[in-house]
CSV table of N, CA and C and ligand atoms in Angstrom, one decimal:
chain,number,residue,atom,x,y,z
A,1,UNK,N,0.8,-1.2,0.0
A,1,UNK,CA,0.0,0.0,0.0
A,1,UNK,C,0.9,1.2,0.0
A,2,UNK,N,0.7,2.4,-0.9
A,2,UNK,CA,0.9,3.8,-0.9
A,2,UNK,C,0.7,4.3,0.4
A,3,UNK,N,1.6,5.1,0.5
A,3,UNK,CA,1.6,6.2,1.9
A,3,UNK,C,0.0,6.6,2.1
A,4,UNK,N,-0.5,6.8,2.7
A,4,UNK,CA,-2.3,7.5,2.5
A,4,UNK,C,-1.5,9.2,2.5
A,5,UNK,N,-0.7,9.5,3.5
A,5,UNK,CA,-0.5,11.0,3.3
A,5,UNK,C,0.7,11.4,2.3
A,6,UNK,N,1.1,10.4,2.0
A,6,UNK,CA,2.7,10.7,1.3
A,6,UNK,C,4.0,10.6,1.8
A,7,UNK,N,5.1,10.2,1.1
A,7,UNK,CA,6.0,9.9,1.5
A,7,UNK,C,7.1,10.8,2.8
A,8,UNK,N,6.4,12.2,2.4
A,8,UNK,CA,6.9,13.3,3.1
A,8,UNK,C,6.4,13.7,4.9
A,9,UNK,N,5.5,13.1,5.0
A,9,UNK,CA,4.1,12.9,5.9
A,9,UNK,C,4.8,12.1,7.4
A,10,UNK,N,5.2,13.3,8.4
A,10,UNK,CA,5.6,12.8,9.8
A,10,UNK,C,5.1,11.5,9.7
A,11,UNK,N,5.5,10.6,10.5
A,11,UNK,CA,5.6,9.0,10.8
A,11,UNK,C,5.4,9.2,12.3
A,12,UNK,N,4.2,8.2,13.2
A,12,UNK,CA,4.3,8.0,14.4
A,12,UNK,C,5.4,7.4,15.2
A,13,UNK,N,5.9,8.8,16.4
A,13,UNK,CA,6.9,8.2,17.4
A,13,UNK,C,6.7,7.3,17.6
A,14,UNK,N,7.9,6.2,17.7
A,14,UNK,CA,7.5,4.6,18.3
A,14,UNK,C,8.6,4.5,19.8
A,15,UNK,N,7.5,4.5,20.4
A,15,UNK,CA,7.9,3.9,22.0
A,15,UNK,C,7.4,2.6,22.4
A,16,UNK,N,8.2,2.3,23.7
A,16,UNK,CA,7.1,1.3,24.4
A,16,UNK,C,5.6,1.7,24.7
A,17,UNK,N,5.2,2.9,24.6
A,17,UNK,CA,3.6,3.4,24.7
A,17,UNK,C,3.1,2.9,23.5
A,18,UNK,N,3.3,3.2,22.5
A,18,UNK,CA,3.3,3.4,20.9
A,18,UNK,C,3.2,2.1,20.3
A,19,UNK,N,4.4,1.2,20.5
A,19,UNK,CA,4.6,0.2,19.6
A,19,UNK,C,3.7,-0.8,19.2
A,20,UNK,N,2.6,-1.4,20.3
A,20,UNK,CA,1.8,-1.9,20.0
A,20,UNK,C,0.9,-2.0,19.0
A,21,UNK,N,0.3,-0.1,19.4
A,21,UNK,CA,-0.6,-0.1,18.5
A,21,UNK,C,-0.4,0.3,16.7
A,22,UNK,N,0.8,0.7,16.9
A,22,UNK,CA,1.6,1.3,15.5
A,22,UNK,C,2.3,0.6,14.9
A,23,UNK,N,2.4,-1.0,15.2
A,23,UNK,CA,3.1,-2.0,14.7
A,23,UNK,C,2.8,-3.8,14.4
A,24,UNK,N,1.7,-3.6,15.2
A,24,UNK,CA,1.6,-5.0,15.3
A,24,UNK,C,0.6,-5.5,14.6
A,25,UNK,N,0.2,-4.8,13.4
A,25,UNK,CA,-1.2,-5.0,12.4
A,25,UNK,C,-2.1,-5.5,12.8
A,26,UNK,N,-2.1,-5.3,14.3
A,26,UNK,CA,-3.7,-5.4,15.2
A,26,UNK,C,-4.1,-4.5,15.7
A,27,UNK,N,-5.3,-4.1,16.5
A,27,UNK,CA,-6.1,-3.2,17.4
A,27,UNK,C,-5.2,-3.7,19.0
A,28,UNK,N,-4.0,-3.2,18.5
A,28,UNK,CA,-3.8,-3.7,20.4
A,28,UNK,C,-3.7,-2.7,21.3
A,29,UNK,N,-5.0,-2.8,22.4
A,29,UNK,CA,-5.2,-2.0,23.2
A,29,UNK,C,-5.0,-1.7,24.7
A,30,UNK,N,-4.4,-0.8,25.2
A,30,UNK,CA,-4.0,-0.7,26.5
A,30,UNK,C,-5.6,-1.2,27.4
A,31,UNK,N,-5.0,-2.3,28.0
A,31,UNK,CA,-5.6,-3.0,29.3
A,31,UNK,C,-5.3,-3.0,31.1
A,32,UNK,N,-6.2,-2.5,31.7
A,32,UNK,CA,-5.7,-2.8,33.2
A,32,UNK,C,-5.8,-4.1,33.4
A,33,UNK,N,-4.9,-4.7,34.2
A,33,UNK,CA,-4.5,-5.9,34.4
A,33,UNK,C,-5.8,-6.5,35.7
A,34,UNK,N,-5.9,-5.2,36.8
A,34,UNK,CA,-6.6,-5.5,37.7
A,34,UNK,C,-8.2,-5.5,37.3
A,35,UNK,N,-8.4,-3.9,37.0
A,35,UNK,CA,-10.0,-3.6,36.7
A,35,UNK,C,-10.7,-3.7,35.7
A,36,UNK,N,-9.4,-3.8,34.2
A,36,UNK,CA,-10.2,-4.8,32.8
A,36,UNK,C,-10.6,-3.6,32.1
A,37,UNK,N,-10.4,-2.0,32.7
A,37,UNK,CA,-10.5,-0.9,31.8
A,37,UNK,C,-9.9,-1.0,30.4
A,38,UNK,N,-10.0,-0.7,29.5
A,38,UNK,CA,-9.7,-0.2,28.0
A,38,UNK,C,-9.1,0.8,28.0
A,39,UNK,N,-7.9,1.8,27.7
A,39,UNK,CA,-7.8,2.9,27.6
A,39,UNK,C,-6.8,3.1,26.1
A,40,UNK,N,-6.9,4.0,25.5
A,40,UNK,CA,-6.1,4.6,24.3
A,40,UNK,C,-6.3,6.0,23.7
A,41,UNK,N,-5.7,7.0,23.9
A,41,UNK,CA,-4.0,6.4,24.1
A,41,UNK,C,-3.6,5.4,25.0
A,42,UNK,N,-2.6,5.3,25.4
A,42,UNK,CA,-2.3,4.4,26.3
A,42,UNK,C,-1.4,5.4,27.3
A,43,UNK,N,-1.5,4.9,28.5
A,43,UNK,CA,-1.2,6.0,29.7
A,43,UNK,C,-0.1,4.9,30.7
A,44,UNK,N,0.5,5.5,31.5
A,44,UNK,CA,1.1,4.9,32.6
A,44,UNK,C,0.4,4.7,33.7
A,45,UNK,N,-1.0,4.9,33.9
A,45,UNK,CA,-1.6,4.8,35.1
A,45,UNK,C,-3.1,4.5,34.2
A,46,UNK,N,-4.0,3.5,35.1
A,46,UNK,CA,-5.1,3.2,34.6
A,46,UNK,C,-6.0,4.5,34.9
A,47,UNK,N,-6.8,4.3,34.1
A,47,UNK,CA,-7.8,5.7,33.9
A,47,UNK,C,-9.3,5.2,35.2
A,48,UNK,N,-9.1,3.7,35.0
A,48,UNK,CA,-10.0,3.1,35.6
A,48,UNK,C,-9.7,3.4,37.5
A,49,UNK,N,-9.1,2.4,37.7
A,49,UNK,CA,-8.7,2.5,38.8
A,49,UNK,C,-7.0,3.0,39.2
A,50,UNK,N,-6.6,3.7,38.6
A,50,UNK,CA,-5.0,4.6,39.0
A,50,UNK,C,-4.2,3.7,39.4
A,51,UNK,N,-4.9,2.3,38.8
A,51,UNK,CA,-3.7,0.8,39.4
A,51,UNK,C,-2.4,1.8,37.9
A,52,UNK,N,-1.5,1.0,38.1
A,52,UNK,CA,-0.3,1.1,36.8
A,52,UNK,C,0.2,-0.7,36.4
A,53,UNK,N,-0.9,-1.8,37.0
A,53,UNK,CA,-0.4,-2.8,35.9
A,53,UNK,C,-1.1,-3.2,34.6
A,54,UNK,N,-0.5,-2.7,33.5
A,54,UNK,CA,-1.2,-2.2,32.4
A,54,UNK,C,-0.8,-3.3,31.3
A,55,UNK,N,-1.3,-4.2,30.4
A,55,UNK,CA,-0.8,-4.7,29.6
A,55,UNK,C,-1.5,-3.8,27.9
A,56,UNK,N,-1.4,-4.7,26.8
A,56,UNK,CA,-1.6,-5.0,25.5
A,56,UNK,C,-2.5,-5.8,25.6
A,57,UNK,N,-3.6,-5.8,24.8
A,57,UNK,CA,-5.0,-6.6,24.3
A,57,UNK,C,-5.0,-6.4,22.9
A,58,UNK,N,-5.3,-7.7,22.4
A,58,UNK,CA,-6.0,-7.8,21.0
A,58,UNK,C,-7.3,-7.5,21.1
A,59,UNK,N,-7.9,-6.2,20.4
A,59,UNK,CA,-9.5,-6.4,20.2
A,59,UNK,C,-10.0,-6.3,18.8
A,60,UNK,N,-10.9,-6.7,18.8
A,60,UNK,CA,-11.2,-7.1,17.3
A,60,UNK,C,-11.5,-6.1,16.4
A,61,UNK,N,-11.7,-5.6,14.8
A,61,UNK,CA,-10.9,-4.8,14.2
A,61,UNK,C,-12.4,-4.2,13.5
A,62,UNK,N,-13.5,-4.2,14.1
A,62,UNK,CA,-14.6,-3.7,14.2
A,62,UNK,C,-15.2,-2.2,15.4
A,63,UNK,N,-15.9,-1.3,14.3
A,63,UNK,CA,-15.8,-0.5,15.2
A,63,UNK,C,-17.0,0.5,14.4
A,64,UNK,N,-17.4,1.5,15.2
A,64,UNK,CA,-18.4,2.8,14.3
A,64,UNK,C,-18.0,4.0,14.5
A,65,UNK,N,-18.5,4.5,13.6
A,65,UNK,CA,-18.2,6.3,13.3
A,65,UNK,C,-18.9,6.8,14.1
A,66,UNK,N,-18.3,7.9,15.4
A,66,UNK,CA,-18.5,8.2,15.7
A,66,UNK,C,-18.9,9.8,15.7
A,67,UNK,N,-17.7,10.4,15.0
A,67,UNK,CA,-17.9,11.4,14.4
A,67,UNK,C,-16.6,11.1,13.5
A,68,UNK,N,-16.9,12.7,12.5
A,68,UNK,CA,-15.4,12.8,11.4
A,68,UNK,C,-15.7,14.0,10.9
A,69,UNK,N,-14.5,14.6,10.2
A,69,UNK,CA,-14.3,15.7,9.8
A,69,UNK,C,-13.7,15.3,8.1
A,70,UNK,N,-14.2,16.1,7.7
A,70,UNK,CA,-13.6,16.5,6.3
A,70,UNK,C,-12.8,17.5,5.9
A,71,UNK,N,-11.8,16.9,5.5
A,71,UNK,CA,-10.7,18.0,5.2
A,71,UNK,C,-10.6,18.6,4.3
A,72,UNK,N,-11.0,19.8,3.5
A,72,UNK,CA,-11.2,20.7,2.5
A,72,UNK,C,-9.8,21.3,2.1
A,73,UNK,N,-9.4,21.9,3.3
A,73,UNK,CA,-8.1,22.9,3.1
A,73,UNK,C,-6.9,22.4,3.5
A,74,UNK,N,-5.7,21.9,2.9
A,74,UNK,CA,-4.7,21.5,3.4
A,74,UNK,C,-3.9,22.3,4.3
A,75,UNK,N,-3.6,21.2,5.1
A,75,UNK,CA,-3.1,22.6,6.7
A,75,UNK,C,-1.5,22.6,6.4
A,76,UNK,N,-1.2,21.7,5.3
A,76,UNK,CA,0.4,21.3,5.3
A,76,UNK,C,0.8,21.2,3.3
A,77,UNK,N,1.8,22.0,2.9
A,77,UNK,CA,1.6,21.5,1.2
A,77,UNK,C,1.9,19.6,1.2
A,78,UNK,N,2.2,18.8,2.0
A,78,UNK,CA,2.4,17.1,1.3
A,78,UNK,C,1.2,16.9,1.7
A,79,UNK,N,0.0,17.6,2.1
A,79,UNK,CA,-1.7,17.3,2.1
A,79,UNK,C,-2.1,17.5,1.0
A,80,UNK,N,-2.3,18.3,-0.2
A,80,UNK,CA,-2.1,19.3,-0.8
A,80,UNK,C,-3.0,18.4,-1.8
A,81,UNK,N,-2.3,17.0,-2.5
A,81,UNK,CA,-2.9,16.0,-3.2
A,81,UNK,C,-3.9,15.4,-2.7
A,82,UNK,N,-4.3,15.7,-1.5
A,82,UNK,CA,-4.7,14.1,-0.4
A,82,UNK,C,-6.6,14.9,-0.4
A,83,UNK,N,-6.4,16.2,-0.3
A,83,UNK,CA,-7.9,17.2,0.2
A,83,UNK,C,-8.9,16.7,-1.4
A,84,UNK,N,-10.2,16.4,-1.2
A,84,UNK,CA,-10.3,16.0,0.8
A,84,UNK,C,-10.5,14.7,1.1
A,85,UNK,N,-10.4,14.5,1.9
A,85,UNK,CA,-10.0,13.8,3.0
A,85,UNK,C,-10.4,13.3,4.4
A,86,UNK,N,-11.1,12.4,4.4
A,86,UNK,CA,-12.2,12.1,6.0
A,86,UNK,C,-10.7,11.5,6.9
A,87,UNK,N,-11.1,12.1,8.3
A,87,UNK,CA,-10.6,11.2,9.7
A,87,UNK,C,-11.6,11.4,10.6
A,88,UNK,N,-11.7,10.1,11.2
A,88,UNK,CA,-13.0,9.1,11.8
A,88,UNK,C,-12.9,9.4,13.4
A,89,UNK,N,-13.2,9.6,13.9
A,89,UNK,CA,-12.9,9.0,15.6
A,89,UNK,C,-14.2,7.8,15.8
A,90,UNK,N,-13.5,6.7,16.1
A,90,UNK,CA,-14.3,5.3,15.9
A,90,UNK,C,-14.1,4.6,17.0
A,91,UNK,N,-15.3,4.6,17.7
A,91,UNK,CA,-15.7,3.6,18.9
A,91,UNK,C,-15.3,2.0,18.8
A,92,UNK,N,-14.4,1.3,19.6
A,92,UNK,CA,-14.1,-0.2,18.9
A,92,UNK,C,-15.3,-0.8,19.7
A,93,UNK,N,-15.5,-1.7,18.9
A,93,UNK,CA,-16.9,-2.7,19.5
A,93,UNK,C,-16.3,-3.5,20.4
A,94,UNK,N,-14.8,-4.3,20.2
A,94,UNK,CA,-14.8,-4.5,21.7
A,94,UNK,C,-13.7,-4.3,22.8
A,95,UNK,N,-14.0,-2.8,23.4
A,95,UNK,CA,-13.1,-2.0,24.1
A,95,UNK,C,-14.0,-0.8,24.7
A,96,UNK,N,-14.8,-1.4,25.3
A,96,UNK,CA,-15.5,-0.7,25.4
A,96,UNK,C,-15.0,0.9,26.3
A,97,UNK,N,-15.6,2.4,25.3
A,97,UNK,CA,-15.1,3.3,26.0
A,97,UNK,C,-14.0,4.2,25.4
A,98,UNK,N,-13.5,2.8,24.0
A,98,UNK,CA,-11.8,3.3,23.9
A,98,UNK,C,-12.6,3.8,22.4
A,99,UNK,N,-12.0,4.7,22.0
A,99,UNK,CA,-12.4,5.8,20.4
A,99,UNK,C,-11.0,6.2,19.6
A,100,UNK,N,-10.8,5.8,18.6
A,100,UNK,CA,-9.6,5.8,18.1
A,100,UNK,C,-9.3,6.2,17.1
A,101,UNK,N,-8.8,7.5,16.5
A,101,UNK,CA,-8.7,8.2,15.6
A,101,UNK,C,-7.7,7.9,14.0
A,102,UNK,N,-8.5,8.0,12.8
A,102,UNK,CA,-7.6,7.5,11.5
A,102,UNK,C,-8.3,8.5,10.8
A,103,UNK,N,-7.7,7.5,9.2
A,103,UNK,CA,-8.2,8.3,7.7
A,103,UNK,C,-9.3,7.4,7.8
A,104,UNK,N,-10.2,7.6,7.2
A,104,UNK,CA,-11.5,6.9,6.3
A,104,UNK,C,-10.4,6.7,4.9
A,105,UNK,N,-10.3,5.4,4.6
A,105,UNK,CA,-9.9,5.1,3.3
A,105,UNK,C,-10.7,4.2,1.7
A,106,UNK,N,-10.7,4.5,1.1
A,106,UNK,CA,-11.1,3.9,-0.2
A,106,UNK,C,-12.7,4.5,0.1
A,107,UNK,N,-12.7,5.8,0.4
A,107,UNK,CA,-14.7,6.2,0.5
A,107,UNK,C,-14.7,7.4,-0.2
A,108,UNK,N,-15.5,7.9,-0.6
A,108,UNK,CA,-15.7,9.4,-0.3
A,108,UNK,C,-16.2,9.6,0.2
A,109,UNK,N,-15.6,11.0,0.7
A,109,UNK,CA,-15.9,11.9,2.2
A,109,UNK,C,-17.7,12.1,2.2
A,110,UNK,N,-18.2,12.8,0.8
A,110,UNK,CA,-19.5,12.1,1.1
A,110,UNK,C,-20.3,11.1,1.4
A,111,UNK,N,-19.8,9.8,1.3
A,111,UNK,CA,-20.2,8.6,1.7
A,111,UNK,C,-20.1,8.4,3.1
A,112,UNK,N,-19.7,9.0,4.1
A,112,UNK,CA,-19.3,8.9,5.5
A,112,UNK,C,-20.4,9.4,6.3
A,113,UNK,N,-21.4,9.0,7.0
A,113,UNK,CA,-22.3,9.5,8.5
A,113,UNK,C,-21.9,8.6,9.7
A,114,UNK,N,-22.3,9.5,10.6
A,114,UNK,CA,-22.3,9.2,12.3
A,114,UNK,C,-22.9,7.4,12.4
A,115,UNK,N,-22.4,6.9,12.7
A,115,UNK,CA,-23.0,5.2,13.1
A,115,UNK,C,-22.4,4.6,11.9
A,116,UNK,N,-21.7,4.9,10.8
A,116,UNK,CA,-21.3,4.1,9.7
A,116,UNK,C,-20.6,2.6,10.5
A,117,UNK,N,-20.7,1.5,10.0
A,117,UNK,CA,-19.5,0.6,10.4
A,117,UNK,C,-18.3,0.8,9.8
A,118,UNK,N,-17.1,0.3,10.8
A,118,UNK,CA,-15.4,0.1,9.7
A,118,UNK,C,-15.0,-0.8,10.1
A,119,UNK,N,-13.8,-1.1,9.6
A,119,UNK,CA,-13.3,-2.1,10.3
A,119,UNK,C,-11.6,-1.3,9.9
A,120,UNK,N,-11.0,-1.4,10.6
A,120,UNK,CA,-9.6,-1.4,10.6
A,120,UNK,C,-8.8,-2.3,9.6
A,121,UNK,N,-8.0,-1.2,8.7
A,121,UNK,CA,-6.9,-1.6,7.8
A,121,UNK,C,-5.3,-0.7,8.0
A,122,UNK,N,-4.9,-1.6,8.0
A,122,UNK,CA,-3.2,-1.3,8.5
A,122,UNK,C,-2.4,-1.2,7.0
A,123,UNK,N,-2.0,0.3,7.4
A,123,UNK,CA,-1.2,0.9,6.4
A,123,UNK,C,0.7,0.8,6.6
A,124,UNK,N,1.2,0.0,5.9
A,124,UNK,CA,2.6,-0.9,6.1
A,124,UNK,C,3.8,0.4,5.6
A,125,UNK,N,4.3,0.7,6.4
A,125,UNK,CA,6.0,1.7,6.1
A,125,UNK,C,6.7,1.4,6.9
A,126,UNK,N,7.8,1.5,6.0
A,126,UNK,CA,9.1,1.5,7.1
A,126,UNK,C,9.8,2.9,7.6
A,127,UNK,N,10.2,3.0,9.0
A,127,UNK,CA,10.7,4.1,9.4
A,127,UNK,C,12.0,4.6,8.3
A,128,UNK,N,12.1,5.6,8.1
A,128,UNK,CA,13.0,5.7,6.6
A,128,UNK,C,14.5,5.8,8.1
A,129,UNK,N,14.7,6.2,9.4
A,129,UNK,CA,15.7,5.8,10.0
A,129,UNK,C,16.0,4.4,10.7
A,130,UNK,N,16.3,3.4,10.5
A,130,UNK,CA,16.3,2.2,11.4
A,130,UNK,C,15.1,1.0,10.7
A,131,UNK,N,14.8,1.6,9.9
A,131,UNK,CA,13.9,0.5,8.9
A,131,UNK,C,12.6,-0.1,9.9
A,132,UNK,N,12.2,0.3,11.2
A,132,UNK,CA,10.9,-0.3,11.9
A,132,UNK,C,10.2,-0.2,11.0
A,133,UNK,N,9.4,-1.5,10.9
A,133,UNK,CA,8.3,-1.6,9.9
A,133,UNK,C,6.7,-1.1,10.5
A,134,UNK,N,6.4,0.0,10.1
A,134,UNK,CA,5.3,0.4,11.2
A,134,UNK,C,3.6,-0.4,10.4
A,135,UNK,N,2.7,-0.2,11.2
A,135,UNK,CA,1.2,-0.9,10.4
A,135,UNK,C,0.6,0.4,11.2
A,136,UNK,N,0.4,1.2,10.4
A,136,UNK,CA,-0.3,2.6,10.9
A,136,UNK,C,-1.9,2.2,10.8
A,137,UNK,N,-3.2,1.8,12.1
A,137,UNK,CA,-4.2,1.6,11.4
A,137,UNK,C,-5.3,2.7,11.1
A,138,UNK,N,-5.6,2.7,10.0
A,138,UNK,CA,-6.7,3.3,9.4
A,138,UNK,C,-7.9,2.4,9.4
A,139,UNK,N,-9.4,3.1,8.6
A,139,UNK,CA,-10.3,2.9,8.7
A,139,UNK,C,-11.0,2.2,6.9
A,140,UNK,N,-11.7,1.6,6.9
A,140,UNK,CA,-12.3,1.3,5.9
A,140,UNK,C,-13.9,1.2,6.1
A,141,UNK,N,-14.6,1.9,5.6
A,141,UNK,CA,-16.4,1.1,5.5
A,141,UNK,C,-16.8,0.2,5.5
A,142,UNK,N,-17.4,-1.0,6.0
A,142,UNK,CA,-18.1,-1.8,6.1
A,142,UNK,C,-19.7,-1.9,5.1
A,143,UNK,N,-19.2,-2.0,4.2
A,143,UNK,CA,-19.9,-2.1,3.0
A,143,UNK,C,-21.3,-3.4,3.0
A,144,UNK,N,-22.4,-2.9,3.4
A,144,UNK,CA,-23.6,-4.2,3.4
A,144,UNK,C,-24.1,-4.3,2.5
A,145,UNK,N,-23.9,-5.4,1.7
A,145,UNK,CA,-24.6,-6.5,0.6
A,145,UNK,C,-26.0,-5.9,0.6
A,146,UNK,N,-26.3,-5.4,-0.7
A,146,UNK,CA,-28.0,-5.5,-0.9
A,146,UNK,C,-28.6,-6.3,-1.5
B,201,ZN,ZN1,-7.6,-0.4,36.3
């Protein structure tokens, strides 16, 4: 897959906060170990109960539009091609709580409303320093058979 923003287009810091979800071409989501909270971003202290033993969860790669914006005006010239351009903030179906921000890809921006389904697709680069192979995830429509 093509860059979605272009080859020029900051790349997500990768840390131990980070790496999970920016690399492992799954929905892996920060878990409290004690209270079973969902959180993401991912934090050093549970949101739930302010425990800090926090792992990584696989959740499944289903989720709805919760809101989105449409980008008209490019805020940057390597946007410049890309306008316009939907990003989603998408409720995961199972994480309950956790809302997780991308591109809407392969739609047009007018094909996008509130409660749409998606499902998560992982966009594949390598850090152009150190070669990490990142899976940046975006969003795709859930297209229903008529
Ligand atoms: Zn907790």
């Amino acid at each position: 897959m093509t860059r979605y923003l272009g080859d020029e287009w900051t790349l997500p810091g990768i840390n131990d906060a980070t790496r999970a979800w920016f690399t492992s071409g799954r929905l892996k989501v920060q878990r409290c170990d004690d209270c079973r909270t969902w959180q993401h971003p991912p934090d050093e202290i549970c949101g739930g109960c302010q425990g800090n033993r926090l792992s990584f969860a696989e959740c499944g790669e289903a989720g709805r539009i919760e809101s989105f914006v449409v980008v008209h005006r490019a805020v940057h010239p390597a946007l410049e091609d890309r306008i316009p351009y939907a990003v989603a903030l998408v409720s995961l179906d199972d994480a309950p709580g956790v809302n997780a921000i991308g591109n809407v890809l392969n739609a047009a921006p007018d094909e996008l409303a509130i409660g749409q389904r998606v499902r998560a697709v992982f966009e594949e680069v390598s850090q152009p320093e150190g070669g990490e192979v990142l899976r940046i995830p975006q969003w795709e429509l859930i297209r229903e058979a008529r």
